[in-house]
Coordinates of C-alpha atoms in Angstrom, one line a residue:
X1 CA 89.2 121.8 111.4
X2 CA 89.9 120.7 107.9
X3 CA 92.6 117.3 107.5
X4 CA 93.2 116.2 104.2
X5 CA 95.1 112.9 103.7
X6 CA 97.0 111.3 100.5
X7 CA 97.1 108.0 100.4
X8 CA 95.9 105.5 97.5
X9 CA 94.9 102.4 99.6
X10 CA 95.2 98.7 98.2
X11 CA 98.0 100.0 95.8
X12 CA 100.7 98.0 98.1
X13 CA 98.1 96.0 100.5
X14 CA 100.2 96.1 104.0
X15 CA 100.7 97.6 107.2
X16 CA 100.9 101.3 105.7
X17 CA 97.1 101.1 105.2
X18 CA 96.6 100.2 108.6
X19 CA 98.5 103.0 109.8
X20 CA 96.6 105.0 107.1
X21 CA 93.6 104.1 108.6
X22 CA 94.0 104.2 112.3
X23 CA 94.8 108.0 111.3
X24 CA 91.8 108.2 110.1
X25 CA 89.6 106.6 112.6
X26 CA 91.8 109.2 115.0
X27 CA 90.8 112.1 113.5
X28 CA 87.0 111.0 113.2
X29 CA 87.0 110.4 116.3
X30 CA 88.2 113.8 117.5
X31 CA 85.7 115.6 115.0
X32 CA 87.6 116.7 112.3
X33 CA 86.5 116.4 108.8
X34 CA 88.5 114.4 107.1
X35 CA 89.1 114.2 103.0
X36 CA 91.1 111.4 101.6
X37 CA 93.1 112.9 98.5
X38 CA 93.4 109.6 95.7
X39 CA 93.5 108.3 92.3
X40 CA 92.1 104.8 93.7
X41 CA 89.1 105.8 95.3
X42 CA 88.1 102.3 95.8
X43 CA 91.3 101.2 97.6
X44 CA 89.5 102.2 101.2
X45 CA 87.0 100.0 101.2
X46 CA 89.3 96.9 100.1
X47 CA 91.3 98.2 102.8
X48 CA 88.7 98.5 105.6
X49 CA 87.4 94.7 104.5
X50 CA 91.3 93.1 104.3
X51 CA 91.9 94.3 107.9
X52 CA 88.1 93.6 109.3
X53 CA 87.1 97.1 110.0
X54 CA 83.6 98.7 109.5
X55 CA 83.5 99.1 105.9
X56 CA 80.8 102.2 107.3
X57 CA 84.1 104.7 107.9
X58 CA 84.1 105.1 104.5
X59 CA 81.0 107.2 104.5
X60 CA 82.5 109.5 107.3
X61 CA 85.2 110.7 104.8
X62 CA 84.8 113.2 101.8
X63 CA 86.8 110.8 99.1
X64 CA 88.2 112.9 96.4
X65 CA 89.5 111.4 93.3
X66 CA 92.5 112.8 91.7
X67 CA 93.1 111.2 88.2
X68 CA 96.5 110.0 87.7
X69 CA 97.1 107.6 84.7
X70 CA 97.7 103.8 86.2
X71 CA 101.1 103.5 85.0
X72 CA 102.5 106.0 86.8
X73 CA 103.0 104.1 90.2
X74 CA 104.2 105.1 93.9
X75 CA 105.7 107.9 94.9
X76 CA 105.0 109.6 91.9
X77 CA 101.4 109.1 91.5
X78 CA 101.0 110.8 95.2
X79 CA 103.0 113.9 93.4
X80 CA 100.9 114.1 90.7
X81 CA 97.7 114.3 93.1
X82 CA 99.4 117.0 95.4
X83 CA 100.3 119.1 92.1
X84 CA 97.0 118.6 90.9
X85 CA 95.0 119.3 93.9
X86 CA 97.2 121.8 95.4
X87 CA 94.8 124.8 95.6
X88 CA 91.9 122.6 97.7
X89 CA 95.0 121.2 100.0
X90 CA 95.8 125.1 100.9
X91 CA 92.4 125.7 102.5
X92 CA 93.0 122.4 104.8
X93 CA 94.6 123.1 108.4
X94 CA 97.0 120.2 107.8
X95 CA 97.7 117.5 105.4
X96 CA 98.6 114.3 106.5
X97 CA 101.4 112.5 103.7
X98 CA 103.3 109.0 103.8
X99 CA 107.0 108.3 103.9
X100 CA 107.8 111.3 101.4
X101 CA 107.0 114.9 100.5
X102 CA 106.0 116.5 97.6
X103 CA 107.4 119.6 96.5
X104 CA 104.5 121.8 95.7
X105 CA 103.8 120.4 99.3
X106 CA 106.0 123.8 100.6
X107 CA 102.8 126.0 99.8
X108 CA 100.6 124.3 102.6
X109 CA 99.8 125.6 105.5
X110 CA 100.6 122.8 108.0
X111 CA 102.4 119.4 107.1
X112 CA 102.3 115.8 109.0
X113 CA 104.4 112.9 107.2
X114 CA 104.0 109.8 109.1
X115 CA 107.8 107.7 107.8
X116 CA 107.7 103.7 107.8
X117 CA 111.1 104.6 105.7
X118 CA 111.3 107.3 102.8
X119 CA 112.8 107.7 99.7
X120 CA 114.4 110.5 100.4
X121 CA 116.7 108.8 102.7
X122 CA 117.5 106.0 100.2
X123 CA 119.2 108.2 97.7
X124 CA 120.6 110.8 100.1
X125 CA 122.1 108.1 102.5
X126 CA 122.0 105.6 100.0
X127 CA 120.6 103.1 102.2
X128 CA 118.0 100.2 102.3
X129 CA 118.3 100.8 98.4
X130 CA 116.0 97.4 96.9
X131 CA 117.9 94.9 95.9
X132 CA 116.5 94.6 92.3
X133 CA 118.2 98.0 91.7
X134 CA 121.5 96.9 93.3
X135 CA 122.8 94.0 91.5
X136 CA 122.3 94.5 87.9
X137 CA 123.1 97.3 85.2
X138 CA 120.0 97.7 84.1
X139 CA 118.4 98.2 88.0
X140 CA 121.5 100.9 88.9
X141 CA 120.5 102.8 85.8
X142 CA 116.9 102.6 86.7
X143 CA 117.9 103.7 89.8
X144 CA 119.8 106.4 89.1
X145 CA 117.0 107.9 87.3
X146 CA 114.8 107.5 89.9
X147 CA 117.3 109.2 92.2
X148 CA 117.6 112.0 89.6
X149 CA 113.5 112.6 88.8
X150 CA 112.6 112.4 92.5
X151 CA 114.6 115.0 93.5
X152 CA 112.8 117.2 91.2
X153 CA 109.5 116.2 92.3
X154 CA 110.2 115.5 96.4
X155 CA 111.4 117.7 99.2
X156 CA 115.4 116.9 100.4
X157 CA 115.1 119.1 103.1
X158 CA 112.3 118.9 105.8
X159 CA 113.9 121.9 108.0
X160 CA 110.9 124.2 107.9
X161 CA 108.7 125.0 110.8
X162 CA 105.3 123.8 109.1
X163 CA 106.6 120.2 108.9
X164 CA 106.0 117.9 111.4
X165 CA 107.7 114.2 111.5
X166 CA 106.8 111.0 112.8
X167 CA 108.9 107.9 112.3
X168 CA 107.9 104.4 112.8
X169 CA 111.1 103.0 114.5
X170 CA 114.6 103.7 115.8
X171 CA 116.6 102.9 112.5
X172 CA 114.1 105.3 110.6
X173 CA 114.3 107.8 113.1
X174 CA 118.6 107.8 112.9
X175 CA 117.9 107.8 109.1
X176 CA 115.5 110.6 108.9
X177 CA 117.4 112.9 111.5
X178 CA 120.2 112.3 109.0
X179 CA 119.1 112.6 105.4
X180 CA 116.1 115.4 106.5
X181 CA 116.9 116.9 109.2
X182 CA 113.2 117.7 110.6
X183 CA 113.0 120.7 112.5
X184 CA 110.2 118.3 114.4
X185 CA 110.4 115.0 114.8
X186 CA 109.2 112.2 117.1
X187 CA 108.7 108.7 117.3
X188 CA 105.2 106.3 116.9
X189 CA 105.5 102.9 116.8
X190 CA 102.6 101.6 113.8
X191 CA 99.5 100.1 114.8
X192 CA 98.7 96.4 115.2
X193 CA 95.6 94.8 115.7
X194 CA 96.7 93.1 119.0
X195 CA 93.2 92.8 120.4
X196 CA 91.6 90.9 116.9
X197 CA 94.5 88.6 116.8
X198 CA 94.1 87.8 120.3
X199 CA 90.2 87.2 119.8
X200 CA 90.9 85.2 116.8
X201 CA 93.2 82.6 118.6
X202 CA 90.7 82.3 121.5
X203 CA 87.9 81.5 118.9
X204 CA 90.2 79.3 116.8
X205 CA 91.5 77.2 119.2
X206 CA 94.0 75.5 117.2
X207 CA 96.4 73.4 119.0
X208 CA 100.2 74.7 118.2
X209 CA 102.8 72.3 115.6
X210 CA 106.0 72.4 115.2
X211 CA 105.9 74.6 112.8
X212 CA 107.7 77.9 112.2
X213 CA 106.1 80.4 110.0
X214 CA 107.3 83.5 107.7
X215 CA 104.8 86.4 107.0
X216 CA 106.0 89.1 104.5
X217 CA 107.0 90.7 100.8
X218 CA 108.3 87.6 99.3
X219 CA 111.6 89.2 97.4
X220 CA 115.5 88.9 99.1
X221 CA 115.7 91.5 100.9
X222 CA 113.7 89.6 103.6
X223 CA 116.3 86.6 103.9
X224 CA 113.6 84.0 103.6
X225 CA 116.0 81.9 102.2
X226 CA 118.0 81.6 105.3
X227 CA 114.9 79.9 107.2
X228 CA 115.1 77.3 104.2
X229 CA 118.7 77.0 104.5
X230 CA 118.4 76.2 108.4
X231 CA 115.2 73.8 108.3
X232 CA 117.7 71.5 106.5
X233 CA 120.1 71.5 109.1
X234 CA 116.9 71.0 111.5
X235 CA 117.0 67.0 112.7
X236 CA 113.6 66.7 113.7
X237 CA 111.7 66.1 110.7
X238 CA 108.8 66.9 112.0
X239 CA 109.1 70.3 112.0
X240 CA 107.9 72.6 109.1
X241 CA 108.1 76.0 107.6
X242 CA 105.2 78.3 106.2
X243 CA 106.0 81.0 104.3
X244 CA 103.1 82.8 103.7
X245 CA 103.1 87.0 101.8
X246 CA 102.9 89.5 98.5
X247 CA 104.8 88.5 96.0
X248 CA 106.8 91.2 95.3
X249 CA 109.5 89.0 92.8
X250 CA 108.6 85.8 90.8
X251 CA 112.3 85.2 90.4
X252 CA 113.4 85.0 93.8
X253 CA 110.1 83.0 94.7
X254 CA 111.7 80.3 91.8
X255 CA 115.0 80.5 93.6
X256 CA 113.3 80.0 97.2
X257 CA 111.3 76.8 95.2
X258 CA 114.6 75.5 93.7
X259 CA 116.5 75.9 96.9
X260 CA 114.0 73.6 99.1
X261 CA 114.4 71.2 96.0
X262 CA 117.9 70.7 96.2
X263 CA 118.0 70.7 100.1
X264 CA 115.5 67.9 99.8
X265 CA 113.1 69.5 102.1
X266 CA 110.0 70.3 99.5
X267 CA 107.8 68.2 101.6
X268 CA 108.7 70.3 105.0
X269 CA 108.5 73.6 103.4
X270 CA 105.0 75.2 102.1
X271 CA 104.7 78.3 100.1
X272 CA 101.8 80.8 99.9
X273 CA 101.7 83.8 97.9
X274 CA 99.5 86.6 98.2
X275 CA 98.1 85.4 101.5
X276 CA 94.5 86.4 102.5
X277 CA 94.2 88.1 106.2
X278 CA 92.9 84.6 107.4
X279 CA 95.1 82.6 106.4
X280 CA 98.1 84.4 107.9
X281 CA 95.6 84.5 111.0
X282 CA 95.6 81.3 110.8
X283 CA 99.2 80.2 110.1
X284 CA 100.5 82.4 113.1
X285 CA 97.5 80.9 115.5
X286 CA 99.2 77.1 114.3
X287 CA 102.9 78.2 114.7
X288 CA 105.1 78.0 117.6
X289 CA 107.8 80.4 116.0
X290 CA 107.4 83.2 114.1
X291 CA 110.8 83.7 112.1
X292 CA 111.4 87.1 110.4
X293 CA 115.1 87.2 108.8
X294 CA 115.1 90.5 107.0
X295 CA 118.4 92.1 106.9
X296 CA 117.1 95.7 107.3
X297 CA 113.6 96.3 108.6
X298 CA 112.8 99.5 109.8
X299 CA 109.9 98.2 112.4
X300 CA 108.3 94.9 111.4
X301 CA 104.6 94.4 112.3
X302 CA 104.1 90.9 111.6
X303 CA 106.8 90.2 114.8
X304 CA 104.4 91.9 117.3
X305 CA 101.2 90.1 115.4
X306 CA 103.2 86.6 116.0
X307 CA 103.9 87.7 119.8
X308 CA 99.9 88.4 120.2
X309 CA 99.6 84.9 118.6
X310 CA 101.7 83.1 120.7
X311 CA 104.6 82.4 118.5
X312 CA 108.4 83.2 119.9
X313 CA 110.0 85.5 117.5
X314 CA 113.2 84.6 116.4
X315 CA 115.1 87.6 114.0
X316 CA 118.3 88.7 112.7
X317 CA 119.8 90.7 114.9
X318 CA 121.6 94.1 114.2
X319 CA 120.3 97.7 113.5
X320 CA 116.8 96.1 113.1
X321 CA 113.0 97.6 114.1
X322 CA 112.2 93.4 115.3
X323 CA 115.4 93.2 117.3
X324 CA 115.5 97.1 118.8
X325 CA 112.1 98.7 119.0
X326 CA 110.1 94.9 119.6
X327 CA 112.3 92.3 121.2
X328 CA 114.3 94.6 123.3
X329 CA 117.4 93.4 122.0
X330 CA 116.9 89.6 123.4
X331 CA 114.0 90.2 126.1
X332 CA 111.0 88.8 124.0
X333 CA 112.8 87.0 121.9
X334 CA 115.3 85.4 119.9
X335 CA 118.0 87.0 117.6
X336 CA 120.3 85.0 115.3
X337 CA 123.3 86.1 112.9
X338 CA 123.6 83.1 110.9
X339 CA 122.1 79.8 109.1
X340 CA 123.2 77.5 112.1
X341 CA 122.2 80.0 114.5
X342 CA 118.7 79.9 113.4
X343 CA 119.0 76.4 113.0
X344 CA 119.7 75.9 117.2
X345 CA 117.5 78.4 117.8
X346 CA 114.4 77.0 115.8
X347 CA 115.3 73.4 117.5
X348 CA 115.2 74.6 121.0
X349 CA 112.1 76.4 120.8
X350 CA 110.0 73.8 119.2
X351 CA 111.5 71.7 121.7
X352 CA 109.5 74.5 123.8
X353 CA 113.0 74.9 125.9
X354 CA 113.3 78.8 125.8
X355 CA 114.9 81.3 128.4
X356 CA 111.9 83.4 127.6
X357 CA 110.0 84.2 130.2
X358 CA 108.6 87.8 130.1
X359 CA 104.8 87.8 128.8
X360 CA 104.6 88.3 124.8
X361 CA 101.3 88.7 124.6
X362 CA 101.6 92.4 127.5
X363 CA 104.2 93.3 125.0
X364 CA 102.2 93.4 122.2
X365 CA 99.4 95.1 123.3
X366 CA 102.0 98.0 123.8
X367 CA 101.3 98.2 119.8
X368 CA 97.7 97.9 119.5
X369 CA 95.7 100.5 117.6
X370 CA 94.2 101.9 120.6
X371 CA 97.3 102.8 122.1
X372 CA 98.3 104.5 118.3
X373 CA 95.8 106.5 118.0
X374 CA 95.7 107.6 121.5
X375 CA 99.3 109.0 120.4
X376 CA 98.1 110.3 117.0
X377 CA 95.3 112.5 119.1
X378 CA 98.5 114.2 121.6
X379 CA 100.3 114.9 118.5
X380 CA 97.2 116.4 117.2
X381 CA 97.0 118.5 119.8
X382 CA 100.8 119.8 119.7
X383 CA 100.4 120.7 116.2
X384 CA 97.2 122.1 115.7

């Protein structure tokens, strides 16, 4: 059988190519022949190195490039490759898309979507809307003309029988049901490389600090400056925050800089942006906590990567993927609704007094690729 994919990998470096690849690897290993549908034909090997896989996969897929002009950017470059490529995507027995659909999409034969949290469901339920589009004139009238072209260009409805759904989480799942209404839908946690982190910390060997680490987008919908705000109210100097990710907005990341300047914490607080693979390795293998603040996150991989490094998550609690779908609303970890919260929480586990008891490290290895792909291969077989 014939799978086609569209994905451009390396565009936003981050879990979705791991899920992108894991999907991948699934289907090769079940003998289908896979084409990956892009306008960054390079992207897959950056990928496959960034995330340590065997750069070799590569030359198992039939990489067609679609050319799309770089300034058109996400989702609407993946529209432009579906519209452009649509009469090679009919003779495939299903076509594997991200997060959204595109129109011209309707024509295939077979459709999977695999949602860490689409578009779609932003303007229809006007939710998890970024906050650069929220709080200025300029961003609401960029997006509102967003909202208005991507209706044009994206599916609203995903109701039809040759669509097939999987959502990465409990909150996306809700959201998807809601704004889409799927006709089939069901629910895959995203991969995480469980086993290579846990190889990786017996290797490194590094003894844990009192230190509490952040591993994300660096922009304020993550609530990063919350862990600042509590590390002050912290009275054991000795402990320190990491704050390692993308930067994803240079004027928050001056705010976050200003911030530990006037709490007078510069010297307890260190700031990495655009963090290679080992050195957030490497951070989570030194850290006893792993602290991950954002307001709305659909799943959050980097929790379940702390867990398999030993670090006790501590998140915000509410309608969350950490707090639901990982930490089991309070089972493997911490949750915390405000600055002082965090605060308390952060002191008592470096002071390694927690209530936690249940084995992180099992729990993690509930999300581990193998166990993903063994899921992608029974949905295979259900819709194929």
């Amino acid at each position: 059988m014939k799978i086609a994919i569209l994905h451009n990998f390396a565009e936003h470096p981050g879990g979705g190519d791991l899920v992108a690849l894991d999907i991948i690897e699934a289907l090769l290993e079940k003998g289908y022949t896979v084409s990956l549908y892009t306008s960054l034909p390079e992207g897959i090997q950056k990928a496959l190195q960034y995330f340590g896989k065997n750069l070799k996969i590569a030359e198992n897929v039939i990489i067609r490039r679609v050319d799309v002009p770089r300034v058109i950017k996400h989702p609407y470059n993946i529209y432009l490759i579906t519209k452009k490529a649509l009469s090679e995507l009919m003779r495939h027995d299903l076509v594997i898309f991200f997060d959204d659909i595109p129109k011209p999409a309707q024509e295939l034969k077979k459709v999977l979507v695999y949602v860490h949290y689409p578009h779609a469901a932003r303007i229809i339920l006007n939710e998890l809307v970024p906050y650069r589009y929220r709080y200025s004139l300029r961003g609401k009238f960029i997006w509102k003309l967003h909202s208005l072209l991507f209706k044009q260009r994206f599916l609203m409805d995903w109701s039809k029988p040759s669509i097939f759904a999987i959502v990465n989480s409990t909150l996306t799942q809700d959201h998807v049901m809601k704004a889409l209404k799927p006709m089939y839908i069901t629910k895959i946690h995203p991969p995480v490389q469980v086993e290579q982190i846990i190889k990786y910390v017996k290797k490194a060997n590094i003894a844990k600090e009192n230190l509490v680490v952040y591993v994300g987008r660096i922009q304020p919908e993550k609530g990063i400056d919350d862990i600042i705000k509590a590390l002050a109210l912290v009275k054991n100097t000795s402990v320190r925050a990491r704050i390692t990710g993308f930067l994803f907005d240079k004027k928050y990341l001056k705010y976050l800089i200003s911030l530990t300047r006037s709490l007078g914490i510069e010297k307890r607080i260190e700031i990495i942006t655009n963090t290679t693979r080992e050195t957030i390795l490497e951070s989570l293998a030194r850290a006893k906590a792993l602290a991950h603040p954002a307001y709305y996150e659909p799943f959050g991989i980097v929790v379940v990567e702390g867990m398999a490094a030993g670090c006790i998550p501590i998140v915000r609690k509410g309608f969350n993927g950490p707090w639901i779908d990982i930490l089991e609303q309070g089972k493997y970890g911490y949750g915390f609704s405000s600055v002082m919260e965090l605060a308390n929480i952060i002191e008592q586990v470096l002071r390694e007094e927690t209530h936690i008891t249940n084995d992180l490290v099992s729990k993690a290895l509930e999300f581990d690729e193998q166990a993903f792909k063994g899921k992608i291969h029974v949905i295979l077989n259900s819709v194929l």
